[in-house]
GROMACS .gro file of C-alpha atoms in nm:
model
  459
    1MET     CA    1   0.000   0.000   0.000
    2PRO     CA    2   0.184   0.311  -0.118
    3ASP     CA    3   0.194   0.640   0.063
    4ALA     CA    4  -0.088   0.791  -0.137
    5MET     CA    5  -0.348   0.556   0.007
    6VAL     CA    6  -0.299   0.680   0.360
    7ALA     CA    7  -0.337   1.044   0.265
    8ARG     CA    8  -0.708   1.012   0.188
    9ARG     CA    9  -0.845   0.925   0.528
   10ARG     CA   10  -0.741   1.225   0.739
   11GLY     CA   11  -0.984   1.504   0.826
   12PRO     CA   12  -0.904   1.869   0.894
   13ILE     CA   13  -0.580   1.921   1.086
   14ILE     CA   14  -0.645   2.281   1.200
   15PRO     CA   15  -0.911   2.441   1.423
   16PRO     CA   16  -1.223   2.578   1.248
   17LEU     CA   17  -1.134   2.942   1.324
   18ILE     CA   18  -0.797   2.913   1.149
   19ALA     CA   19  -0.967   2.736   0.859
   20ILE     CA   20  -1.209   3.028   0.822
   21ILE     CA   21  -0.919   3.275   0.830
   22ALA     CA   22  -0.740   3.074   0.559
   23VAL     CA   23  -1.045   3.075   0.335
   24VAL     CA   24  -1.097   3.450   0.384
   25GLY     CA   25  -0.727   3.504   0.307
   26CYS     CA   26  -0.766   3.322  -0.024
   27ILE     CA   27  -1.065   3.540  -0.116
   28VAL     CA   28  -0.870   3.857  -0.033
   29LEU     CA   29  -0.573   3.745  -0.244
   30ALA     CA   30  -0.806   3.675  -0.538
   31VAL     CA   31  -0.969   4.019  -0.506
   32LEU     CA   32  -0.628   4.189  -0.490
   33GLY     CA   33  -0.513   4.006  -0.803
   34GLN     CA   34  -0.229   3.820  -0.631
   35TYR     CA   35  -0.309   3.510  -0.830
   36LEU     CA   36   0.018   3.317  -0.790
   37VAL     CA   37   0.014   3.366  -0.413
   38PHE     CA   38  -0.354   3.270  -0.423
   39LEU     CA   39  -0.258   2.942  -0.594
   40PHE     CA   40  -0.033   2.839  -0.305
   41ALA     CA   41  -0.278   2.968  -0.044
   42ALA     CA   42  -0.569   2.777  -0.201
   43LEU     CA   43  -0.364   2.456  -0.214
   44PHE     CA   44  -0.255   2.492   0.148
   45THR     CA   45  -0.609   2.572   0.263
   46MET     CA   46  -0.755   2.267   0.089
   47LEU     CA   47  -0.487   2.041   0.231
   48VAL     CA   48  -0.533   2.154   0.590
   49LEU     CA   49  -0.910   2.119   0.550
   50GLY     CA   50  -0.856   1.751   0.474
   51VAL     CA   51  -0.935   1.764   0.100
   52PRO     CA   52  -0.759   1.475  -0.081
   53ILE     CA   53  -0.426   1.584  -0.227
   54ALA     CA   54  -0.522   1.515  -0.591
   55ILE     CA   55  -0.840   1.724  -0.566
   56SER     CA   56  -0.651   1.997  -0.379
   57LEU     CA   57  -0.394   2.025  -0.657
   58ALA     CA   58  -0.640   2.015  -0.946
   59GLY     CA   59  -0.891   2.239  -0.767
   60ALA     CA   60  -0.637   2.510  -0.682
   61CYS     CA   61  -0.508   2.508  -1.039
   62LEU     CA   62  -0.859   2.527  -1.186
   63LEU     CA   63  -0.943   2.826  -0.964
   64TYR     CA   64  -0.619   2.995  -1.072
   65VAL     CA   65  -0.694   2.940  -1.442
   66VAL     CA   66  -1.052   3.067  -1.407
   67LEU     CA   67  -0.946   3.376  -1.210
   68THR     CA   68  -0.662   3.475  -1.443
   69GLY     CA   69  -0.856   3.401  -1.762
   70ARG     CA   70  -0.529   3.373  -1.956
   71VAL     CA   71  -0.603   3.028  -2.098
   72PRO     CA   72  -0.925   2.825  -2.142
   73ASP     CA   73  -1.014   2.612  -1.842
   74VAL     CA   74  -1.002   2.301  -2.063
   75VAL     CA   75  -0.621   2.339  -2.055
   76VAL     CA   76  -0.634   2.198  -1.702
   77VAL     CA   77  -0.771   1.869  -1.833
   78HIS     CA   78  -0.525   1.858  -2.123
   79ARG     CA   79  -0.226   1.916  -1.897
   80MET     CA   80  -0.344   1.656  -1.648
   81VAL     CA   81  -0.380   1.396  -1.923
   82ASN     CA   82  -0.037   1.482  -2.065
   83GLY     CA   83   0.111   1.451  -1.717
   84ILE     CA   84   0.027   1.081  -1.694
   85ASP     CA   85   0.084   1.000  -2.061
   86SER     CA   86   0.426   0.849  -1.999
   87PHE     CA   87   0.557   0.497  -2.063
   88PRO     CA   88   0.774   0.476  -1.747
   89LEU     CA   89   0.463   0.539  -1.535
   90LEU     CA   90   0.340   0.196  -1.643
   91ALA     CA   91   0.588   0.057  -1.391
   92ILE     CA   92   0.381   0.198  -1.105
   93PRO     CA   93   0.078  -0.037  -1.112
   94PHE     CA   94   0.299  -0.340  -1.167
   95PHE     CA   95   0.535  -0.259  -0.879
   96ILE     CA   96   0.232  -0.194  -0.657
   97LEU     CA   97   0.077  -0.526  -0.760
   98ALA     CA   98   0.406  -0.708  -0.704
   99GLY     CA   99   0.438  -0.563  -0.354
  100ASN     CA  100   0.078  -0.652  -0.268
  101LEU     CA  101   0.129  -1.006  -0.395
  102MET     CA  102   0.443  -1.041  -0.181
  103ASN     CA  103   0.253  -0.925   0.127
  104ASN     CA  104  -0.033  -1.166   0.063
  105GLY     CA  105   0.169  -1.463  -0.057
  106GLY     CA  106   0.349  -1.560   0.264
  107ILE     CA  107   0.678  -1.418   0.138
  108THR     CA  108   0.727  -1.161   0.417
  109THR     CA  109   0.723  -1.432   0.686
  110ARG     CA  110   0.996  -1.629   0.511
  111ILE     CA  111   1.210  -1.317   0.473
  112PHE     CA  112   1.170  -1.231   0.842
  113ASP     CA  113   1.262  -1.585   0.954
  114PHE     CA  114   1.577  -1.583   0.741
  115ALA     CA  115   1.678  -1.238   0.866
  116LYS     CA  116   1.627  -1.356   1.225
  117ALA     CA  117   1.851  -1.660   1.173
  118LEU     CA  118   2.113  -1.440   1.006
  119MET     CA  119   2.116  -1.142   1.243
  120GLY     CA  120   1.924  -1.238   1.558
  121TRP     CA  121   2.243  -1.331   1.747
  122MET     CA  122   2.355  -0.965   1.765
  123ARG     CA  123   2.279  -0.746   2.067
  124GLY     CA  124   1.931  -0.608   2.015
  125GLY     CA  125   1.893  -0.883   1.760
  126LEU     CA  126   1.533  -0.828   1.649
  127GLY     CA  127   1.610  -0.462   1.585
  128HIS     CA  128   1.883  -0.567   1.341
  129VAL     CA  129   1.647  -0.829   1.196
  130ASN     CA  130   1.395  -0.552   1.140
  131VAL     CA  131   1.645  -0.354   0.934
  132GLY     CA  132   1.772  -0.658   0.744
  133ALA     CA  133   1.421  -0.771   0.650
  134SER     CA  134   1.337  -0.420   0.530
  135ILE     CA  135   1.648  -0.411   0.311
  136VAL     CA  136   1.548  -0.739   0.146
  137PHE     CA  137   1.181  -0.643   0.113
  138SER     CA  138   1.275  -0.303  -0.030
  139GLY     CA  139   1.399  -0.489  -0.337
  140MET     CA  140   1.041  -0.604  -0.396
  141SER     CA  141   0.790  -0.334  -0.296
  142GLY     CA  142   0.938   0.010  -0.368
  143ALA     CA  143   0.714   0.186  -0.114
  144ALA     CA  144   0.772   0.272   0.252
  145VAL     CA  145   0.409   0.222   0.355
  146ALA     CA  146   0.401  -0.122   0.191
  147ASP     CA  147   0.702  -0.218   0.405
  148ALA     CA  148   0.548  -0.075   0.721
  149GLY     CA  149   0.210  -0.235   0.660
  150GLY     CA  150   0.343  -0.573   0.543
  151LEU     CA  151   0.655  -0.650   0.746
  152GLY     CA  152   0.560  -0.410   1.027
  153THR     CA  153   0.287  -0.633   1.166
  154ILE     CA  154   0.523  -0.931   1.192
  155GLU     CA  155   0.819  -0.731   1.324
  156ILE     CA  156   0.636  -0.537   1.596
  157LYS     CA  157   0.461  -0.849   1.730
  158ALA     CA  158   0.789  -1.044   1.739
  159MET     CA  159   0.969  -0.762   1.922
  160ARG     CA  160   0.686  -0.722   2.172
  161ASP     CA  161   0.683  -1.095   2.245
  162ALA     CA  162   1.061  -1.084   2.298
  163GLY     CA  163   1.027  -0.812   2.562
  164TYR     CA  164   1.130  -0.504   2.366
  165ASP     CA  165   0.975  -0.171   2.453
  166GLN     CA  166   0.687  -0.109   2.211
  167GLU     CA  167   0.805   0.243   2.126
  168PHE     CA  168   1.149   0.105   2.034
  169ALA     CA  169   0.983  -0.163   1.818
  170VAL     CA  170   0.762   0.085   1.636
  171GLY     CA  171   1.045   0.339   1.600
  172ILE     CA  172   1.289   0.105   1.430
  173THR     CA  173   1.010  -0.041   1.213
  174ALA     CA  174   0.917   0.308   1.096
  175ALA     CA  175   1.278   0.413   1.032
  176SER     CA  176   1.373   0.094   0.847
  177SER     CA  177   1.066   0.119   0.622
  178THR     CA  178   1.208   0.438   0.469
  179ILE     CA  179   1.478   0.225   0.305
  180GLY     CA  180   1.210   0.079   0.075
  181PRO     CA  181   1.191   0.368  -0.176
  182ILE     CA  182   1.571   0.418  -0.178
  183ILE     CA  183   1.684   0.067  -0.272
  184PRO     CA  184   1.539  -0.024  -0.614
  185PRO     CA  185   1.268  -0.066  -0.723
  186SER     CA  186   1.131   0.270  -0.608
  187LEU     CA  187   0.799   0.431  -0.698
  188PRO     CA  188   0.915   0.784  -0.603
  189MET     CA  189   1.221   0.748  -0.824
  190VAL     CA  190   1.003   0.644  -1.117
  191ILE     CA  191   0.804   0.966  -1.069
  192TYR     CA  192   1.124   1.171  -1.035
  193GLY     CA  193   1.270   1.013  -1.347
  194VAL     CA  194   0.960   1.107  -1.548
  195MET     CA  195   0.951   1.464  -1.417
  196ALA     CA  196   1.327   1.526  -1.451
  197SER     CA  197   1.373   1.334  -1.780
  198VAL     CA  198   1.639   1.121  -1.610
  199SER     CA  199   1.704   0.750  -1.670
  200VAL     CA  200   1.502   0.549  -1.417
  201GLY     CA  201   1.759   0.270  -1.445
  202GLN     CA  202   2.037   0.508  -1.338
  203LEU     CA  203   1.823   0.631  -1.049
  204PHE     CA  204   1.764   0.274  -0.934
  205ALA     CA  205   2.136   0.202  -0.947
  206ALA     CA  206   2.210   0.526  -0.760
  207GLY     CA  207   1.981   0.428  -0.472
  208LEU     CA  208   2.138   0.093  -0.391
  209VAL     CA  209   2.446   0.206  -0.195
  210PRO     CA  210   2.263   0.489  -0.008
  211GLY     CA  211   1.996   0.238   0.094
  212LEU     CA  212   2.258   0.003   0.237
  213LEU     CA  213   2.420   0.301   0.411
  214MET     CA  214   2.088   0.384   0.576
  215GLY     CA  215   2.063   0.027   0.702
  216LEU     CA  216   2.417   0.044   0.840
  217VAL     CA  217   2.369   0.367   1.037
  218LEU     CA  218   2.037   0.240   1.175
  219MET     CA  219   2.210  -0.076   1.296
  220VAL     CA  220   2.476   0.134   1.471
  221MET     CA  221   2.199   0.323   1.653
  222ILE     CA  222   2.027  -0.004   1.745
  223THR     CA  223   2.351  -0.138   1.896
  224TRP     CA  224   2.402   0.180   2.099
  225LEU     CA  225   2.043   0.190   2.226
  226SER     CA  226   2.052  -0.183   2.306
  227ARG     CA  227   2.358  -0.137   2.526
  228ARG     CA  228   2.194   0.154   2.708
  229ARG     CA  229   1.864  -0.029   2.762
  230GLY     CA  230   2.006  -0.371   2.836
  231TYR     CA  231   1.866  -0.555   2.534
  232GLN     CA  232   2.041  -0.888   2.481
  233ARG     CA  233   2.081  -1.132   2.195
  234ASP     CA  234   1.753  -1.292   2.093
  235THR     CA  235   1.896  -1.617   1.965
  236SER     CA  236   2.227  -1.794   1.923
  237PHE     CA  237   2.375  -1.834   1.579
  238ALA     CA  238   2.299  -2.180   1.436
  239LEU     CA  239   2.427  -2.267   1.092
  240ARG     CA  240   2.161  -2.539   1.056
  241ILE     CA  241   1.874  -2.296   1.126
  242LEU     CA  242   2.030  -2.044   0.890
  243GLY     CA  243   2.044  -2.309   0.618
  244ILE     CA  244   1.683  -2.416   0.675
  245THR     CA  245   1.544  -2.060   0.670
  246PHE     CA  246   1.761  -1.972   0.369
  247ALA     CA  247   1.623  -2.272   0.180
  248ARG     CA  248   1.264  -2.169   0.268
  249ALA     CA  249   1.327  -1.809   0.164
  250PHE     CA  250   1.556  -1.876  -0.133
  251LEU     CA  251   1.298  -1.829  -0.406
  252SER     CA  252   1.167  -1.517  -0.231
  253LEU     CA  253   1.520  -1.377  -0.205
  254LEU     CA  254   1.558  -1.415  -0.580
  255THR     CA  255   1.293  -1.147  -0.635
  256PRO     CA  256   1.519  -0.844  -0.575
  257VAL     CA  257   1.795  -1.021  -0.767
  258ILE     CA  258   1.566  -1.056  -1.069
  259ILE     CA  259   1.438  -0.698  -1.047
  260VAL     CA  260   1.759  -0.511  -0.964
  261GLY     CA  261   1.991  -0.741  -1.156
  262GLY     CA  262   1.771  -0.729  -1.463
  263ILE     CA  263   1.762  -0.349  -1.464
  264ILE     CA  264   2.132  -0.296  -1.397
  265THR     CA  265   2.244  -0.552  -1.654
  266GLY     CA  266   2.010  -0.408  -1.914
  267ALA     CA  267   1.799  -0.722  -1.945
  268PHE     CA  268   1.488  -0.527  -1.841
  269THR     CA  269   1.368  -0.173  -1.855
  270PRO     CA  270   1.217  -0.067  -1.519
  271THR     CA  271   0.868  -0.123  -1.661
  272GLU     CA  272   0.958  -0.469  -1.788
  273ALA     CA  273   1.120  -0.547  -1.452
  274ALA     CA  274   0.793  -0.455  -1.279
  275ILE     CA  275   0.602  -0.694  -1.505
  276ALA     CA  276   0.860  -0.967  -1.440
  277ALA     CA  277   0.821  -0.909  -1.065
  278VAL     CA  278   0.444  -0.958  -1.091
  279VAL     CA  279   0.480  -1.278  -1.290
  280TYR     CA  280   0.736  -1.414  -1.043
  281ALA     CA  281   0.522  -1.317  -0.742
  282LEU     CA  282   0.222  -1.492  -0.898
  283PHE     CA  283   0.437  -1.800  -0.957
  284LEU     CA  284   0.560  -1.808  -0.597
  285GLY     CA  285   0.225  -1.738  -0.433
  286GLY     CA  286   0.008  -1.947  -0.662
  287VAL     CA  287   0.228  -2.240  -0.766
  288VAL     CA  288   0.519  -2.279  -0.522
  289TYR     CA  289   0.383  -2.171  -0.182
  290ARG     CA  290   0.012  -2.213  -0.273
  291THR     CA  291  -0.086  -1.932  -0.036
  292LEU     CA  292  -0.243  -1.708  -0.301
  293THR     CA  293  -0.608  -1.803  -0.351
  294TRP     CA  294  -0.839  -1.663  -0.616
  295ARG     CA  295  -1.019  -1.463  -0.348
  296ARG     CA  296  -0.689  -1.306  -0.233
  297LEU     CA  297  -0.584  -1.239  -0.590
  298LEU     CA  298  -0.911  -1.056  -0.659
  299ARG     CA  299  -0.872  -0.848  -0.342
  300VAL     CA  300  -0.509  -0.766  -0.423
  301SER     CA  301  -0.602  -0.668  -0.779
  302MET     CA  302  -0.875  -0.433  -0.659
  303GLU     CA  303  -0.638  -0.275  -0.405
  304THR     CA  304  -0.381  -0.224  -0.679
  305ILE     CA  305  -0.633  -0.061  -0.912
  306GLU     CA  306  -0.752   0.172  -0.638
  307THR     CA  307  -0.400   0.266  -0.528
  308THR     CA  308  -0.281   0.322  -0.885
  309ALA     CA  309  -0.578   0.548  -0.955
  310VAL     CA  310  -0.497   0.757  -0.646
  311ILE     CA  311  -0.129   0.792  -0.742
  312LEU     CA  312  -0.199   0.882  -1.105
  313MET     CA  313  -0.459   1.138  -0.999
  314ILE     CA  314  -0.195   1.299  -0.777
  315VAL     CA  315   0.058   1.297  -1.062
  316ALA     CA  316  -0.201   1.449  -1.298
  317GLY     CA  317  -0.296   1.723  -1.052
  318ALA     CA  318   0.065   1.799  -0.970
  319SER     CA  319   0.151   1.817  -1.340
  320ILE     CA  320  -0.082   2.112  -1.402
  321PHE     CA  321   0.050   2.275  -1.084
  322ALA     CA  322   0.408   2.235  -1.207
  323TRP     CA  323   0.309   2.373  -1.550
  324ILE     CA  324   0.166   2.688  -1.390
  325LEU     CA  325   0.484   2.736  -1.185
  326THR     CA  326   0.699   2.693  -1.495
  327SER     CA  327   0.490   2.927  -1.710
  328ASN     CA  328   0.516   3.194  -1.439
  329GLN     CA  329   0.896   3.153  -1.430
  330VAL     CA  330   0.895   3.059  -1.062
  331THR     CA  331   1.222   2.871  -1.117
  332GLN     CA  332   1.393   3.188  -1.235
  333HIS     CA  333   1.263   3.374  -0.931
  334VAL     CA  334   1.399   3.101  -0.702
  335LEU     CA  335   1.736   3.114  -0.879
  336THR     CA  336   1.745   3.491  -0.832
  337LEU     CA  337   1.651   3.455  -0.466
  338LEU     CA  338   1.927   3.202  -0.406
  339GLY     CA  339   2.175   3.394  -0.620
  340PRO     CA  340   2.397   3.495  -0.323
  341PHE     CA  341   2.459   3.124  -0.257
  342ALA     CA  342   2.540   3.034  -0.618
  343ASP     CA  343   2.913   3.024  -0.548
  344ASN     CA  344   2.867   2.816  -0.233
  345PRO     CA  345   2.734   2.468  -0.326
  346VAL     CA  346   2.743   2.354   0.038
  347ALA     CA  347   2.509   2.634   0.150
  348MET     CA  348   2.287   2.578  -0.154
  349LEU     CA  349   2.251   2.206  -0.077
  350LEU     CA  350   2.180   2.275   0.289
  351ILE     CA  351   1.901   2.516   0.191
  352ILE     CA  352   1.755   2.266  -0.057
  353ASN     CA  353   1.766   1.988   0.204
  354LEU     CA  354   1.593   2.212   0.456
  355VAL     CA  355   1.319   2.300   0.206
  356LEU     CA  356   1.265   1.934   0.117
  357ILE     CA  357   1.245   1.818   0.478
  358VAL     CA  358   0.993   2.091   0.563
  359VAL     CA  359   0.783   2.010   0.255
  360GLY     CA  360   0.802   1.639   0.341
  361CYS     CA  361   0.646   1.715   0.679
  362PHE     CA  362   0.333   1.852   0.512
  363MET     CA  363   0.298   1.699   0.167
  364GLU     CA  364   0.263   1.350   0.023
  365THR     CA  365   0.581   1.220  -0.141
  366ILE     CA  366   0.465   1.182  -0.500
  367ALA     CA  367   0.292   1.521  -0.505
  368ALA     CA  368   0.600   1.687  -0.354
  369ILE     CA  369   0.827   1.535  -0.620
  370THR     CA  370   0.599   1.635  -0.906
  371ILE     CA  371   0.566   1.993  -0.784
  372LEU     CA  372   0.921   2.059  -0.667
  373VAL     CA  373   1.130   1.897  -0.942
  374PRO     CA  374   1.065   2.178  -1.197
  375VAL     CA  375   1.154   2.435  -0.929
  376LEU     CA  376   1.447   2.282  -0.741
  377LEU     CA  377   1.620   2.071  -1.006
  378PRO     CA  378   1.743   2.373  -1.209
  379VAL     CA  379   1.868   2.529  -0.884
  380ALA     CA  380   2.057   2.211  -0.796
  381VAL     CA  381   2.203   2.175  -1.145
  382ALA     CA  382   2.317   2.539  -1.131
  383ALA     CA  383   2.500   2.449  -0.809
  384GLY     CA  384   2.679   2.166  -0.992
  385VAL     CA  385   2.467   1.875  -0.863
  386ASP     CA  386   2.416   1.578  -1.094
  387PRO     CA  387   2.042   1.522  -1.164
  388VAL     CA  388   2.072   1.153  -1.068
  389HIS     CA  389   2.243   1.245  -0.741
  390PHE     CA  390   1.976   1.507  -0.674
  391GLY     CA  391   1.704   1.247  -0.726
  392VAL     CA  392   1.845   1.036  -0.443
  393ILE     CA  393   1.876   1.346  -0.221
  394MET     CA  394   1.516   1.445  -0.288
  395VAL     CA  395   1.367   1.100  -0.226
  396LEU     CA  396   1.574   1.048   0.091
  397ASN     CA  397   1.460   1.385   0.229
  398LEU     CA  398   1.096   1.306   0.159
  399MET     CA  399   1.131   0.963   0.320
  400ILE     CA  400   1.240   1.133   0.641
  401GLY     CA  401   0.926   1.346   0.604
  402LEU     CA  402   0.718   1.027   0.626
  403LEU     CA  403   0.831   0.999   0.989
  404THR     CA  404   0.743   1.354   1.094
  405PRO     CA  405   0.409   1.513   1.183
  406PRO     CA  406   0.164   1.643   1.081
  407VAL     CA  407   0.150   1.408   0.779
  408GLY     CA  408   0.380   1.124   0.896
  409MET     CA  409   0.208   0.859   0.687
  410VAL     CA  410   0.428   0.572   0.806
  411LEU     CA  411   0.350   0.667   1.166
  412TYR     CA  412  -0.024   0.658   1.095
  413VAL     CA  413   0.007   0.311   0.943
  414LEU     CA  414   0.215   0.174   1.231
  415SER     CA  415  -0.014   0.334   1.486
  416ARG     CA  416  -0.297   0.136   1.331
  417VAL     CA  417  -0.119  -0.199   1.300
  418SER     CA  418   0.041  -0.178   1.647
  419ASN     CA  419  -0.262  -0.036   1.832
  420ILE     CA  420  -0.062   0.237   2.005
  421SER     CA  421  -0.114   0.612   1.985
  422PHE     CA  422   0.034   0.831   1.714
  423GLU     CA  423   0.221   1.028   1.982
  424LYS     CA  424   0.395   0.714   2.111
  425CYS     CA  425   0.487   0.613   1.758
  426MET     CA  426   0.639   0.956   1.703
  427ARG     CA  427   0.830   0.944   2.033
  428GLY     CA  428   0.972   0.602   1.951
  429THR     CA  429   1.084   0.720   1.607
  430LEU     CA  430   1.270   1.033   1.723
  431PRO     CA  431   1.604   0.861   1.813
  432PHE     CA  432   1.620   0.699   1.469
  433LEU     CA  433   1.587   1.030   1.288
  434VAL     CA  434   1.946   1.102   1.393
  435PRO     CA  435   2.109   0.822   1.187
  436LEU     CA  436   1.878   0.895   0.894
  437VAL     CA  437   1.983   1.261   0.892
  438ILE     CA  438   2.349   1.153   0.914
  439ALA     CA  439   2.295   0.927   0.612
  440LEU     CA  440   2.127   1.216   0.429
  441LEU     CA  441   2.422   1.448   0.493
  442LEU     CA  442   2.671   1.183   0.379
  443VAL     CA  443   2.473   1.117   0.060
  444THR     CA  444   2.435   1.491  -0.004
  445PHE     CA  445   2.800   1.590   0.034
  446ILE     CA  446   2.969   1.273  -0.092
  447PRO     CA  447   2.824   1.232  -0.444
  448ALA     CA  448   3.022   0.913  -0.505
  449ILE     CA  449   2.792   0.726  -0.265
  450SER     CA  450   2.510   0.773  -0.515
  451LEU     CA  451   2.697   0.804  -0.843
  452TRP     CA  452   2.958   0.529  -0.814
  453LEU     CA  453   2.732   0.242  -0.925
  454PRO     CA  454   2.547   0.420  -1.210
  455THR     CA  455   2.880   0.554  -1.335
  456LEU     CA  456   3.021   0.202  -1.330
  457VAL     CA  457   2.723   0.046  -1.505
  458TYR     CA  458   2.586   0.312  -1.740
  459ARG     CA  459   2.863   0.559  -1.821
   0.00000   0.00000   0.00000
């Protein structure tokens, strides 16, 4: 279940009085003719009133077009259709379907058991298992919420039963789920590749090492917290158990090998890799493990259709928003505003990171990428940042945003599956934001972490 699905169920997040003030402010801006400011104000007002993100984007843009009268209102529909008329976007429904099939085909349990046999002997073992399982599953789903909703249920229950504090269990589950969209395949990187006209294959390759780095720094934090809190090893290392769990999970573990290996070697395009992942998941669930019934397949298919429709509606709405920003030369205004930092790439990247983290706190990932790429990518390129490297920076920033209120979609999912309050989920996640920010800074200022593999494979 990708991030977009969670965004639809929240109501207003501000008191009624502030909502009234926001609406009145939009009316005043329209009367004064401040149409571009009105566009942002209308979008923000709709979002805080709980209007679904796709409708907020399209609605704000339609109001802008009607008020300005510069182009016919039918342009909104044309631009929205053009925004989703892209071959790489075909990868989205197939990656979503593959992830749903993995979650419903008994594959996540096998992955968790193998990770436990491999890493459970370390201090704070199930915390390390949590990270290891997320790294493996990230090569299948491509979405943080799919990881949190699929593996999260198994991981949190296992850690609770082993005596871990529930906030610690939820915190590491939330933090490790953000690895999903960094290690390929990645739905946000598909969207970025389409918006930035960058090779999706290169983006997938660029995310592999940063994703492993995120896992490493999270494991360092787990070790430190385990020593402070007195967590011990959860199991002793047994080569026989490792062999048994590896044999049970072997075919499942081949999934990321097929997807990532096929893309990097050039055997598949990302879209073809997504189709191959679906076929392989159907084979495992329906033929090998026999856990995928017709009833489950129908339910999974309907979930995939619904989720895909939500995501593509967001992309369509964000496309018209991005077109309005581009036609009003907002990028040039941003470049002028940041002109004093043009000769200081470090300061420029720090500002961009700060903007992305703040936006990630309030906006859904796919919408944020679609809106911000036309604005921030030229700024980053002017500062000497490679577009592929910037894609990893952007997605990693927005993944951290999934762990922060008021949106915090991963926290909402884990609050539901763990039956603990949103506040406790947030408190448990706070310590793990530190290693994620460290990983972000390393990826930002050491381009080789992202660019080494795509340079080796593609250039």
